[in-house]
Amino acid sequence: MTDRISVQPTPIQRNSKDVAIELLKLHVSRGPVEPEHIEELYTKYYSLAETLSKTPASKLLKFIPTETKEILISK
C-alpha cells in the first residue's frame, strides 16, 4: 500500500441559488436595503440566474461588451 494519496480537485459548481445570493450580497454592499425588500430582490436575482442558465451561450454573446470579448478571445 502506498503512503501517498492523490486527490483530483473538483471544480466549484455554482447553482442558481448561489448566484442569487452573490448578486444579493453585491446589491446590499452598494447601499442600504429595506429588510422587507430582501425577499423580492432574491427572487428577482434567482429568476434571472435560472433563466440565464437555460439560455444558450450563443444568444448571450451579443450582451458581452466588445472589450470583454476581445480579452476572452486573446486568452
Coordinates of C-alpha atoms in Angstrom, one line a residue:
M1 CA 0.0 0.0 0.0
T2 CA 1.3 3.4 -1.0
D3 CA 1.9 6.2 1.6
R4 CA 1.0 8.8 -1.0
I5 CA -2.6 9.7 -1.6
S6 CA -3.5 11.7 -4.7
V7 CA -6.8 13.5 -5.0
Q8 CA -8.1 15.4 -8.0
P9 CA -9.7 18.7 -7.1
T10 CA -13.3 19.1 -8.1
P11 CA -14.3 22.4 -9.8
I12 CA -16.7 24.5 -7.8
Q13 CA -20.2 24.1 -9.2
R14 CA -22.4 27.1 -8.6
N15 CA -26.2 26.8 -9.0
S16 CA -28.8 29.5 -9.4
K17 CA -29.3 29.8 -5.7
D18 CA -25.6 30.5 -5.2
V19 CA -25.6 33.1 -7.9
A20 CA -28.7 34.8 -6.5
I21 CA -27.1 35.0 -3.0
E22 CA -23.9 36.5 -4.5
L23 CA -25.9 39.1 -6.5
L24 CA -28.0 39.9 -3.4
K25 CA -24.7 40.4 -1.4
L26 CA -23.4 42.7 -4.1
H27 CA -26.6 44.7 -4.2
V28 CA -26.6 45.1 -0.4
S29 CA -22.9 46.1 -0.4
R30 CA -23.7 49.0 -2.7
G31 CA -26.2 50.7 -0.3
P32 CA -28.8 50.1 2.3
V33 CA -31.8 47.8 1.5
E34 CA -35.0 47.7 3.4
P35 CA -35.4 44.3 5.1
E36 CA -38.8 43.8 3.5
H37 CA -37.3 44.1 0.0
I38 CA -34.6 41.4 0.5
E39 CA -37.0 38.5 -0.4
E40 CA -38.2 40.3 -3.5
L41 CA -34.6 41.1 -4.6
Y42 CA -33.5 37.5 -4.0
T43 CA -36.5 36.2 -6.0
K44 CA -35.6 38.5 -8.9
Y45 CA -31.9 37.5 -8.9
Y46 CA -32.8 33.8 -8.6
S47 CA -35.2 34.1 -11.6
L48 CA -32.6 35.9 -13.6
A49 CA -29.9 33.2 -12.8
E50 CA -32.3 30.4 -13.7
T51 CA -33.4 32.0 -17.0
L52 CA -29.8 32.7 -18.0
S53 CA -28.7 29.1 -17.0
K54 CA -31.2 27.8 -19.5
T55 CA -30.3 30.2 -22.3
P56 CA -27.8 29.1 -24.9
A57 CA -24.5 30.9 -24.7
S58 CA -24.7 31.9 -28.4
K59 CA -27.8 34.0 -27.6
L60 CA -26.0 35.8 -24.7
L61 CA -22.9 36.8 -26.7
K62 CA -24.5 40.0 -28.0
F63 CA -24.7 41.3 -24.4
I64 CA -21.0 41.0 -23.7
P65 CA -19.1 44.3 -24.2
T66 CA -16.7 44.4 -27.1
E67 CA -13.7 45.0 -24.8
T68 CA -14.6 41.9 -22.8
K69 CA -15.0 39.7 -25.9
E70 CA -11.5 40.9 -27.1
I71 CA -10.0 39.9 -23.7
L72 CA -11.7 36.5 -23.8
I73 CA -10.6 35.8 -27.4
S74 CA -7.0 36.8 -26.7
K75 CA -6.6 34.2 -23.9

